[in-house]
PDB file of C-alpha atoms in Angstrom:
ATOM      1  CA  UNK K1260    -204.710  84.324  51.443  1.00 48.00           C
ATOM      2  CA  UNK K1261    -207.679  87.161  51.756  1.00 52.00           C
ATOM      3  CA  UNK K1262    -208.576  88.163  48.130  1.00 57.00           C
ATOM      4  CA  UNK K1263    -209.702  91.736  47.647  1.00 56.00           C
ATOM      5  CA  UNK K1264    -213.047  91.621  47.652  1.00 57.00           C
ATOM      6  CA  UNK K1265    -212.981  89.600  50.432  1.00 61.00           C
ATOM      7  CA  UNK K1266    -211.304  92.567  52.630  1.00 62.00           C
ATOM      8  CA  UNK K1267    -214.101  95.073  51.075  1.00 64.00           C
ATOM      9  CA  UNK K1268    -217.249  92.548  51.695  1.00 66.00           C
ATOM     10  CA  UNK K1269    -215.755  92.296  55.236  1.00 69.00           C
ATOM     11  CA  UNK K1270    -215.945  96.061  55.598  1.00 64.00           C
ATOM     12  CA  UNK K1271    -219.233  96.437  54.066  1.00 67.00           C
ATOM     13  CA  UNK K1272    -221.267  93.853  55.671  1.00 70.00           C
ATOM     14  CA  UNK K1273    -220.074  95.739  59.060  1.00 70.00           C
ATOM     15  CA  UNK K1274    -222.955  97.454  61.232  1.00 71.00           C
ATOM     16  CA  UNK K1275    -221.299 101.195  60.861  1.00 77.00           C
ATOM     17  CA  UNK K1276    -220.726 101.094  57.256  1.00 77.00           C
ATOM     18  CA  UNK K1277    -224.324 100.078  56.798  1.00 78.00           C
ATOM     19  CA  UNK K1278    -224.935 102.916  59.142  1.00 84.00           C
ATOM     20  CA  UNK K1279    -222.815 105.537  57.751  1.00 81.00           C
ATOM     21  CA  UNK K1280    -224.133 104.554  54.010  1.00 80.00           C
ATOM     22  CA  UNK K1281    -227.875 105.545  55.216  1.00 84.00           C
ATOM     23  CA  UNK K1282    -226.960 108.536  56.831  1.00 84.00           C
ATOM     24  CA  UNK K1283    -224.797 109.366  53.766  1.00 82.00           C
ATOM     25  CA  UNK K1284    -227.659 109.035  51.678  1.00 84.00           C
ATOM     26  CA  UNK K1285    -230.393 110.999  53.787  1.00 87.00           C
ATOM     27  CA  UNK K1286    -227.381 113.576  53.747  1.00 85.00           C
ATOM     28  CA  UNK K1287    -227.688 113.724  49.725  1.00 83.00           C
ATOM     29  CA  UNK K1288    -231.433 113.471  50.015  1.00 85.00           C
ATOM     30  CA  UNK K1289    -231.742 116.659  52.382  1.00 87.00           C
ATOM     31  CA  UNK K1290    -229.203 118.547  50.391  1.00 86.00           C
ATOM     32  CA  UNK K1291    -231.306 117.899  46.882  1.00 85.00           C
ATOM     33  CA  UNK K1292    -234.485 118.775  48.754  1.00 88.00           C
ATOM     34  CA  UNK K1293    -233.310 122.599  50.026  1.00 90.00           C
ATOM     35  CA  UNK K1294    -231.627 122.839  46.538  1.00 88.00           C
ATOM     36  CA  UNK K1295    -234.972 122.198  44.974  1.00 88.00           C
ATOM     37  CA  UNK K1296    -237.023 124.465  47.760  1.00 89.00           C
ATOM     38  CA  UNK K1297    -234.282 127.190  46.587  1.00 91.00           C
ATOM     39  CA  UNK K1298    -234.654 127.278  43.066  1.00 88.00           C
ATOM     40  CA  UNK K1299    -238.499 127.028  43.538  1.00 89.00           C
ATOM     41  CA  UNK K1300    -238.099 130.381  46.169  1.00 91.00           C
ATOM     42  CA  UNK K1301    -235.958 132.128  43.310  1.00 91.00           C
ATOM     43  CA  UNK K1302    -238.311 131.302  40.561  1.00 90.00           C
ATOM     44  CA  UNK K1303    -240.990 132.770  42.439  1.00 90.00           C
ATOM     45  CA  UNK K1304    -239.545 135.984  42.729  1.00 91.00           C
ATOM     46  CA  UNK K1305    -238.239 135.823  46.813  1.00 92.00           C
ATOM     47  CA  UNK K1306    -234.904 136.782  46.041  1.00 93.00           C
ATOM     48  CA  UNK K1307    -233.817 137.075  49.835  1.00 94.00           C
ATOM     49  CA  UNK K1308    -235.093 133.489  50.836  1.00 93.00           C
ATOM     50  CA  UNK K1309    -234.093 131.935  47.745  1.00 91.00           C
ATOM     51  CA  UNK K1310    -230.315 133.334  48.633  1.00 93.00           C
ATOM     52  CA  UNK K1311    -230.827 132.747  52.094  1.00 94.00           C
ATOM     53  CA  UNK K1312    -232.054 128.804  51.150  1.00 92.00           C
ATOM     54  CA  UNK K1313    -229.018 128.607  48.876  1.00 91.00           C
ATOM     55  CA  UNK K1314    -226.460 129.420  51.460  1.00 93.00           C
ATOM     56  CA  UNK K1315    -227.956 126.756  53.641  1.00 93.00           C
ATOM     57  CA  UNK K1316    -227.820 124.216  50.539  1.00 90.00           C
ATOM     58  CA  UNK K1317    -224.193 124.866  50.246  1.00 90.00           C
ATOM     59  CA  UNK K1318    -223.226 124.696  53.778  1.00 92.00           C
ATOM     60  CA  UNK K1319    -224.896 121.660  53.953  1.00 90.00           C
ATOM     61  CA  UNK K1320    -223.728 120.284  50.570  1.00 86.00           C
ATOM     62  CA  UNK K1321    -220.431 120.931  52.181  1.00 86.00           C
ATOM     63  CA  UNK K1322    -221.122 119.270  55.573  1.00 87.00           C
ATOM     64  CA  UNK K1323    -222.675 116.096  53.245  1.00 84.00           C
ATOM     65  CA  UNK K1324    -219.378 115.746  51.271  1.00 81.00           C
ATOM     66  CA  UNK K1325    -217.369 116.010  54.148  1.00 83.00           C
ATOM     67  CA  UNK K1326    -219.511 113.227  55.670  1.00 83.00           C
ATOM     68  CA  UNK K1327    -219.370 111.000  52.824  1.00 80.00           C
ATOM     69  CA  UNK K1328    -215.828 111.271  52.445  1.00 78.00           C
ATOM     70  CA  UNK K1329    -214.782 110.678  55.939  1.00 80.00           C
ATOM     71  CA  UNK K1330    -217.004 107.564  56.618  1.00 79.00           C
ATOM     72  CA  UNK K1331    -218.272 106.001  53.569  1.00 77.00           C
ATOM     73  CA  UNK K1332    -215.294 106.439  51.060  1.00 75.00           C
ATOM     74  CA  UNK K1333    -212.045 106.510  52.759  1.00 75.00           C
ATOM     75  CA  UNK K1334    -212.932 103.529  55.288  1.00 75.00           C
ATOM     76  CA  UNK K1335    -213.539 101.804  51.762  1.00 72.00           C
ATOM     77  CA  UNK K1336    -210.631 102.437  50.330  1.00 68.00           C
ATOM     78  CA  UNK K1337    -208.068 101.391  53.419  1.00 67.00           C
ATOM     79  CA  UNK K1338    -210.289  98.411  53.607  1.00 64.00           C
ATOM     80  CA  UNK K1339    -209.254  96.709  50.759  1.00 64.00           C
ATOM     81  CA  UNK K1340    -204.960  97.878  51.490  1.00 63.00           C
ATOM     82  CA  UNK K1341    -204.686  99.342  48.206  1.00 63.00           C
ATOM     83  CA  UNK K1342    -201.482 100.219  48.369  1.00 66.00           C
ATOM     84  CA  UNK K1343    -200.266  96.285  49.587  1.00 67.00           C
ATOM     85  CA  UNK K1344    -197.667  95.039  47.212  1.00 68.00           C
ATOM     86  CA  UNK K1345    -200.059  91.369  46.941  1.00 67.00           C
ATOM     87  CA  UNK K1346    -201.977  92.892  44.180  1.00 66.00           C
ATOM     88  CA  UNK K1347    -198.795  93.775  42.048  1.00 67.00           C
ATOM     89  CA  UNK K1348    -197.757  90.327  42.477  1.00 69.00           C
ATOM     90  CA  UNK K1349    -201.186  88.743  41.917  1.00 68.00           C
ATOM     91  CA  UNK K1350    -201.522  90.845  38.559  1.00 67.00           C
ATOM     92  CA  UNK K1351    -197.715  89.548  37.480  1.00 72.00           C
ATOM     93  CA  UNK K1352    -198.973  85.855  38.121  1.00 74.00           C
ATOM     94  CA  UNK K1353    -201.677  86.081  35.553  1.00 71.00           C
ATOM     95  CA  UNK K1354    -201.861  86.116  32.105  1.00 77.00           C
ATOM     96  CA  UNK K1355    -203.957  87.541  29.146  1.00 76.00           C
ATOM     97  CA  UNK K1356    -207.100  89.162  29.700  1.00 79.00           C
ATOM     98  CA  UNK K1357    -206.989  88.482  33.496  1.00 76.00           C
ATOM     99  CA  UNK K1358    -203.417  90.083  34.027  1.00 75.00           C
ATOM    100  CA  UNK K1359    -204.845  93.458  32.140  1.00 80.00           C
ATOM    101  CA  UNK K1360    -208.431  93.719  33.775  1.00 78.00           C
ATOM    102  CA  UNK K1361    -206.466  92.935  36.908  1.00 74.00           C
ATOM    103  CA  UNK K1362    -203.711  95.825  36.126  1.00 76.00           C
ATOM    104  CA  UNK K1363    -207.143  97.830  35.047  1.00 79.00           C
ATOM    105  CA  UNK K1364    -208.642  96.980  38.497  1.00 75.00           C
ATOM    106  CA  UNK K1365    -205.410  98.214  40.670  1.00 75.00           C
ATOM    107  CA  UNK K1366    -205.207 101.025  38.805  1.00 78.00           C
ATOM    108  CA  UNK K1367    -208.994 102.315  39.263  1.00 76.00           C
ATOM    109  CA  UNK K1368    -208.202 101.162  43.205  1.00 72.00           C
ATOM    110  CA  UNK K1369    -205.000 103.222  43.438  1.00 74.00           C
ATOM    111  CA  UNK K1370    -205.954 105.832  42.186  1.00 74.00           C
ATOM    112  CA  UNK K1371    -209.522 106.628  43.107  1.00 71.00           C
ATOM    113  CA  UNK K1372    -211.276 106.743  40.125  1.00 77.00           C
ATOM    114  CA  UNK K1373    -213.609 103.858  41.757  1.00 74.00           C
ATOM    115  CA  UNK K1374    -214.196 106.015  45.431  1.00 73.00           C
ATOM    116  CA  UNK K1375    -214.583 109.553  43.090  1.00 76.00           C
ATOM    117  CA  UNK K1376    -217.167 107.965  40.656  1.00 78.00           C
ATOM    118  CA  UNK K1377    -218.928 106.863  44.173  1.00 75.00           C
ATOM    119  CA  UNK K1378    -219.066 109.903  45.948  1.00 74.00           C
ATOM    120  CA  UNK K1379    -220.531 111.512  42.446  1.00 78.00           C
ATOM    121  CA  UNK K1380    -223.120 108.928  42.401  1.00 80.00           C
ATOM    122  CA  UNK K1381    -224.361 110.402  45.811  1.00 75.00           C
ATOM    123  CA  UNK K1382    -224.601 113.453  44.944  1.00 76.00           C
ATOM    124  CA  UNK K1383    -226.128 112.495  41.045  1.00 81.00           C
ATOM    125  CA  UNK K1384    -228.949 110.822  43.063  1.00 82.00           C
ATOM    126  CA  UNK K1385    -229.238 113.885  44.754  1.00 79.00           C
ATOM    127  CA  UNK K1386    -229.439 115.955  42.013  1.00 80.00           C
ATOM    128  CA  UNK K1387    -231.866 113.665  41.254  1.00 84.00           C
ATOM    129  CA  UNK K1388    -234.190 114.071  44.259  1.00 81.00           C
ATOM    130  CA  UNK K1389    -234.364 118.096  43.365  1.00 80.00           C
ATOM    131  CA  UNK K1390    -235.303 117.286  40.351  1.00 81.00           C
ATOM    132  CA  UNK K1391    -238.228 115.347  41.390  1.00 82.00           C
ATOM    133  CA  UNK K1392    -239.170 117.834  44.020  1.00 77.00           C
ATOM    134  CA  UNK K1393    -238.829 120.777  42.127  1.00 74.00           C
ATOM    135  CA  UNK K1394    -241.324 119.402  39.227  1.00 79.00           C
ATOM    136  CA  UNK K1395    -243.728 118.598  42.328  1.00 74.00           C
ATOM    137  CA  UNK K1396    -243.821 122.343  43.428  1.00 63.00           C
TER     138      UNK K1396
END
């Protein structure tokens, strides 16, 4: 018997998903860098570029969620089967605290609160990396 995490460090330790999580995160990186060269271009009064700059931020914001969602959070989530009836009868085996942080931990799985928070963290540390540029410039 495979125990959850054992089905997601399975999936992780795998060559693509290392692969996919470095692209994902140059793809956050690039998109806080042309949202920081943007807001420097509109606060120096170059209204055209700075809109120009923009639309390029959000196509590629776009193109960097997509990304991130396709290969780094969805292979995630089927990797660990949440939707396999083994966790609803692991959860009804235990008892106390372990039966509720396990209930806690199927629900957070089922319904994506765990993959959502992720893909915000990307694009937090991306908001990040503007930030950091844009107090360089």
């Amino acid at each position: 018997m495979m125990r959850r995490r054992d089905f997601l460090a399975e999936h992780i330790m795998d060559k693509s998903f290392v692969e996919d999580v470095m692209k994902s995160i140059a793809w956050t990186t690039l998109c806080g860098a042309v949202f920081a060269i943007s807001m420097v271009t509109l606060k120096a009064g170059e209204y055209f570029q700075g809109f120009v700059i923009f639309g390029l931020f959000l196509m590629l914001s776009t193109l960097a969620v997509m990304y991130v969602a396709l290969h780094v959070v969805i292979p995630m989530d089927s990797a660990m089967y949440p939707d396999d009836p083994f966790w609803d009868e692991k959860s009804q085996e235990l008892k106390g605290v372990s039966k509720w942080s396990e209930a806690i931990k199927i629900f957070v799985t089922r319904h994506k609160i765990f993959y959502l928070s992720l893909s915000m963290g990307y694009f937090l540390y991306a908001h990040e990396v503007a930030n950091y540029l844009a107090a360089k410039a």
